[in-house]
Tab-separated table of C-alpha atoms and ligand atoms in Angstrom:
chain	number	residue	atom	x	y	z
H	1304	UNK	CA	-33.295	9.897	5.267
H	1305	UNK	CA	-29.358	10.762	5.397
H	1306	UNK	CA	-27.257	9.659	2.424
H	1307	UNK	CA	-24.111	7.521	3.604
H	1308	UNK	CA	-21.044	7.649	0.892
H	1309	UNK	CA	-20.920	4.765	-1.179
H	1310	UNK	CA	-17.671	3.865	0.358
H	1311	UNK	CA	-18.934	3.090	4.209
H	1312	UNK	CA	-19.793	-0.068	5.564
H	1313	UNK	CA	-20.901	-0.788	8.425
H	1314	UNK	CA	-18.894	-1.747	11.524
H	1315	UNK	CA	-20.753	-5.071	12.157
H	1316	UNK	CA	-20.101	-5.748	8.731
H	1317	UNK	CA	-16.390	-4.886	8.648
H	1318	UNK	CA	-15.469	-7.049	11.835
H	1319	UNK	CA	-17.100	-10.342	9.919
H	1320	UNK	CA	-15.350	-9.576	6.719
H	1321	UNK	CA	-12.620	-9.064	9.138
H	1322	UNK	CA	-12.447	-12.923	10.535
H	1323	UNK	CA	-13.024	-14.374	7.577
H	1324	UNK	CA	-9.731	-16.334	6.861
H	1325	UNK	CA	-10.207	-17.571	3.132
H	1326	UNK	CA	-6.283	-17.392	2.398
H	1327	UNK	CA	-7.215	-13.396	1.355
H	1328	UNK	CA	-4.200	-11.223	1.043
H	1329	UNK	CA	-3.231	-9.453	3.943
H	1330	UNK	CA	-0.163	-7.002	2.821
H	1331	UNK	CA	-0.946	-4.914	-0.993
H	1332	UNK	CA	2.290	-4.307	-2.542
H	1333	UNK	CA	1.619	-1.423	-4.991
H	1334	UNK	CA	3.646	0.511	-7.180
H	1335	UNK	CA	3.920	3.319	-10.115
H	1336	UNK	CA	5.346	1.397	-12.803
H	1337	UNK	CA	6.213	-1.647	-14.181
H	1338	UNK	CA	9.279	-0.643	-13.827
H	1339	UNK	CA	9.148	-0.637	-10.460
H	1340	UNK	CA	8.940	-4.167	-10.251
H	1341	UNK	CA	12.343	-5.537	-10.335
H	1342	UNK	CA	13.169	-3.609	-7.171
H	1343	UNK	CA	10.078	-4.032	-5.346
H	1344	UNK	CA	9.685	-7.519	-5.759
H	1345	UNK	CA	11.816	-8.102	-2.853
H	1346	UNK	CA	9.139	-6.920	-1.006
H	1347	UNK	CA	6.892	-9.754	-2.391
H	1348	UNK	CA	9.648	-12.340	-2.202
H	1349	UNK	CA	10.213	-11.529	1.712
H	1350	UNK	CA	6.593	-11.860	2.287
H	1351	UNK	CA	6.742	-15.474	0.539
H	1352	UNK	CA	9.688	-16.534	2.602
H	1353	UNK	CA	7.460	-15.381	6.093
H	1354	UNK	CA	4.462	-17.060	4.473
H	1355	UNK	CA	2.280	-14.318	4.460
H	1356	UNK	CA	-0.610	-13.903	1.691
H	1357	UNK	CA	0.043	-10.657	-0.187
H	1358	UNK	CA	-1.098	-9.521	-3.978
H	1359	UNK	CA	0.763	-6.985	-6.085
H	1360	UNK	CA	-0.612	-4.529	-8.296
H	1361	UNK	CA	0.821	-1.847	-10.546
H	1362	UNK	CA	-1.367	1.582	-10.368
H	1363	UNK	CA	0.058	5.305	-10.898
H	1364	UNK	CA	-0.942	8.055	-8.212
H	1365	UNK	CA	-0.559	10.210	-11.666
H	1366	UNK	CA	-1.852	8.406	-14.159
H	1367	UNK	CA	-4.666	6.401	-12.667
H	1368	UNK	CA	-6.107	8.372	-10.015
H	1369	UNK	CA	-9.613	6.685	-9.905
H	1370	UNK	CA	-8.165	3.408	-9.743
H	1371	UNK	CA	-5.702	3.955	-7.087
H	1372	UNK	CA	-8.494	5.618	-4.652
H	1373	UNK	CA	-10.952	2.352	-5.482
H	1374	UNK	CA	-7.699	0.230	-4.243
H	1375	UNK	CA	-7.556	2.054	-0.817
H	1376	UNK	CA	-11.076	2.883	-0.559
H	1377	UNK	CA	-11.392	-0.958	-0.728
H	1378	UNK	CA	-8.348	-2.224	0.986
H	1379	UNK	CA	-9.595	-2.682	4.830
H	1380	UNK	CA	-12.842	-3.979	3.873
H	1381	UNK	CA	-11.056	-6.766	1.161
H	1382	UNK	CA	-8.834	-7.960	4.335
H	1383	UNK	CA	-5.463	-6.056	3.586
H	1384	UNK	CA	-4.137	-5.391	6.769
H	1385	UNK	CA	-1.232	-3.061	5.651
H	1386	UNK	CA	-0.214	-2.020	2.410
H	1387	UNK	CA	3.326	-1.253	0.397
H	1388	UNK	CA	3.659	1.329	-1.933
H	1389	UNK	CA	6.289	2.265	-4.099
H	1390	UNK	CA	7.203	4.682	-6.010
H	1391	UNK	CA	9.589	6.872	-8.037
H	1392	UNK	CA	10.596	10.565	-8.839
H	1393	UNK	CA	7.151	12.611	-7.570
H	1394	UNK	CA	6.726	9.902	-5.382
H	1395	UNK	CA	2.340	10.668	-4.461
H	1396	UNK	CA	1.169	6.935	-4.873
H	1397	UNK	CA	1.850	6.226	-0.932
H	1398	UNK	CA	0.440	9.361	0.075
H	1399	UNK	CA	-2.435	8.767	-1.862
H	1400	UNK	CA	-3.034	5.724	-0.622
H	1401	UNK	CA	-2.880	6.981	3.135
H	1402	UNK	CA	-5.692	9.662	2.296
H	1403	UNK	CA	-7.992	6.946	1.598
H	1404	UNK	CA	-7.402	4.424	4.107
H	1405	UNK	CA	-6.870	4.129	7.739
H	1406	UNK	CA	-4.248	0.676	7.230
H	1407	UNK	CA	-0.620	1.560	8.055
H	1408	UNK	CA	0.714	2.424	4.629
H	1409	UNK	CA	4.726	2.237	4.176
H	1410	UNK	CA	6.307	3.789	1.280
H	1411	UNK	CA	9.594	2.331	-0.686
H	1412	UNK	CA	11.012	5.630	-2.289
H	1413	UNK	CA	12.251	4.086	-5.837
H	1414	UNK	CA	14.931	5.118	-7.900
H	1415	UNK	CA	14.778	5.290	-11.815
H	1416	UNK	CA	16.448	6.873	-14.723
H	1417	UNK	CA	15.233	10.170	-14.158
H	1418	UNK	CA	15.544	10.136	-10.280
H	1419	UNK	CA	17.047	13.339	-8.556
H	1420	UNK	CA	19.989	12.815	-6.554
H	1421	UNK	CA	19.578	9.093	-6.362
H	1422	UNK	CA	16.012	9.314	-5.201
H	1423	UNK	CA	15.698	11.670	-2.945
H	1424	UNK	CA	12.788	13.380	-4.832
H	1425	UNK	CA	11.219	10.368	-4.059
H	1426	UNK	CA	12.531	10.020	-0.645
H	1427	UNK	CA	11.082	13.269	0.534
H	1428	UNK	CA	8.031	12.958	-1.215
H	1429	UNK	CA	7.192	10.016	0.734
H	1430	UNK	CA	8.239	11.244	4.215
H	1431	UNK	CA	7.439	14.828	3.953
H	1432	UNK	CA	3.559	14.154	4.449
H	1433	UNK	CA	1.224	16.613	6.097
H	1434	UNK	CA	0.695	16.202	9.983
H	1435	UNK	CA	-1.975	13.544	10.208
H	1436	UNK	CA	-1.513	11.754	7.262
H	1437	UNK	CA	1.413	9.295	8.391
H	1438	UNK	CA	3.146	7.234	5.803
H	1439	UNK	CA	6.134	4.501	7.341
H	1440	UNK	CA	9.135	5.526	5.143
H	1441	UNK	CA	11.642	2.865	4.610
H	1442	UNK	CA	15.153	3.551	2.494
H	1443	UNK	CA	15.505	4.108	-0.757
H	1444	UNK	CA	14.930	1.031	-2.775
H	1445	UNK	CA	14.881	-0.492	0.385
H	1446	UNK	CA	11.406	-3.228	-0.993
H	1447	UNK	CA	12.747	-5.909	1.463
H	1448	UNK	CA	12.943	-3.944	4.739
H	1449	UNK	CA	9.092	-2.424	3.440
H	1450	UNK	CA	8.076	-6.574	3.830
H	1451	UNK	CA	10.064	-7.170	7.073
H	1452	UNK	CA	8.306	-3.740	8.570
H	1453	UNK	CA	4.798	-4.960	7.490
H	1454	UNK	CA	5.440	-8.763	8.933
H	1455	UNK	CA	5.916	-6.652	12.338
H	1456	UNK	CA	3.149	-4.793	12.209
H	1457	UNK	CA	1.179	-7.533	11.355
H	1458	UNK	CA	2.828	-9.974	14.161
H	1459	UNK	CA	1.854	-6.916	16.667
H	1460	UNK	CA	-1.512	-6.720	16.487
D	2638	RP5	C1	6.867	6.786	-10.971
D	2638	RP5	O1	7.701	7.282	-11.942
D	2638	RP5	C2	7.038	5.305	-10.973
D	2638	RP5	O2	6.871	4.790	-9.686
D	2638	RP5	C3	8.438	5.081	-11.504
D	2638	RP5	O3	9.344	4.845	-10.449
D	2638	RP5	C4	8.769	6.373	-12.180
D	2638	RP5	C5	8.973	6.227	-13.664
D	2638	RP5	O4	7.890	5.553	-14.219
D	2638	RP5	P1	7.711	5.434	-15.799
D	2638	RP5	O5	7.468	6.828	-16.297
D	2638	RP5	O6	8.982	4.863	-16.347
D	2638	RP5	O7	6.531	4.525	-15.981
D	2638	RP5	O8	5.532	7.115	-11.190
């Protein structure tokens, strides 16, 4: 008999889970730090205005690998439909995210005390990914235009 990873489901199964409409999130906002969250809760306060379900969480690329890949291992299958990440300085988190899961990922480069010329170590961190691995790059600090770009996507499809 063939192993399957732990992490597949199967297609049947993924469609139901799919049409279920229980009020589930559809748009992740994550982020590095709780730092973060002053900037990127314009993200989460642009998705309330549109009336779109959404859940934040705070995970580090960095510091909690494990948990991060669970997240976007998980993500399609839990009914996110696209998911916000943002991060600061070695900006990896939306990256990450995007090597786990096939949902649209779009990345909010962050600035912070330690940010290189105004966060464009984050910046390019988040739109210099490797050909196949797209990640949506809004401005920096630029949370609210993140929300407006997922609300598009979603409206689209
Ligand atoms: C990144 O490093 C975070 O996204 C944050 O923007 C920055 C600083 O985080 P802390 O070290 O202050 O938690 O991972």
């Amino acid at each position: 008999m063939s192993e399957r990873p732990e992490t597949a489901v199967e297609p049947e199964v993924e469609s139901e889970f799919a049409e279920l409409d229980v009020g589930a999130p559809r748009v992740g906002i994550v982020m590095g730090s709780k730092c973060d969250m002053p900037t990127m809760d314009a993200a989460a306060g642009e998705l309330r205005k549109l009336d779109i379900d959404h859940e934040v969480r705070v995970m580090s690329a960095h510091r909690d690998p494990d948990v991060v890949t669970d997240y976007a291992k998980n993500a399609k299958l839990r009914g996110l439909r696209v998911i916000i990440a943002g991060a600061g300085l070695s900006a990896a988190l939306p990256g990450v995210i995007a090597a786990h899961t096939s949902l649209p990922v779009i990345g909010v480069p962050l600035t912070s005390s330690r940010s290189v010329a105004g966060g464009l170590d984050a910046l390019l961190s988040i739109a210099q990914m490797p050909p196949g691995v797209p990640v949506a790059c809004v401005g920096v600090d630029s949370a609210r235009n993140a929300a407006v770009l997922a609300a598009r996507i979603l409206d689209s499809s």
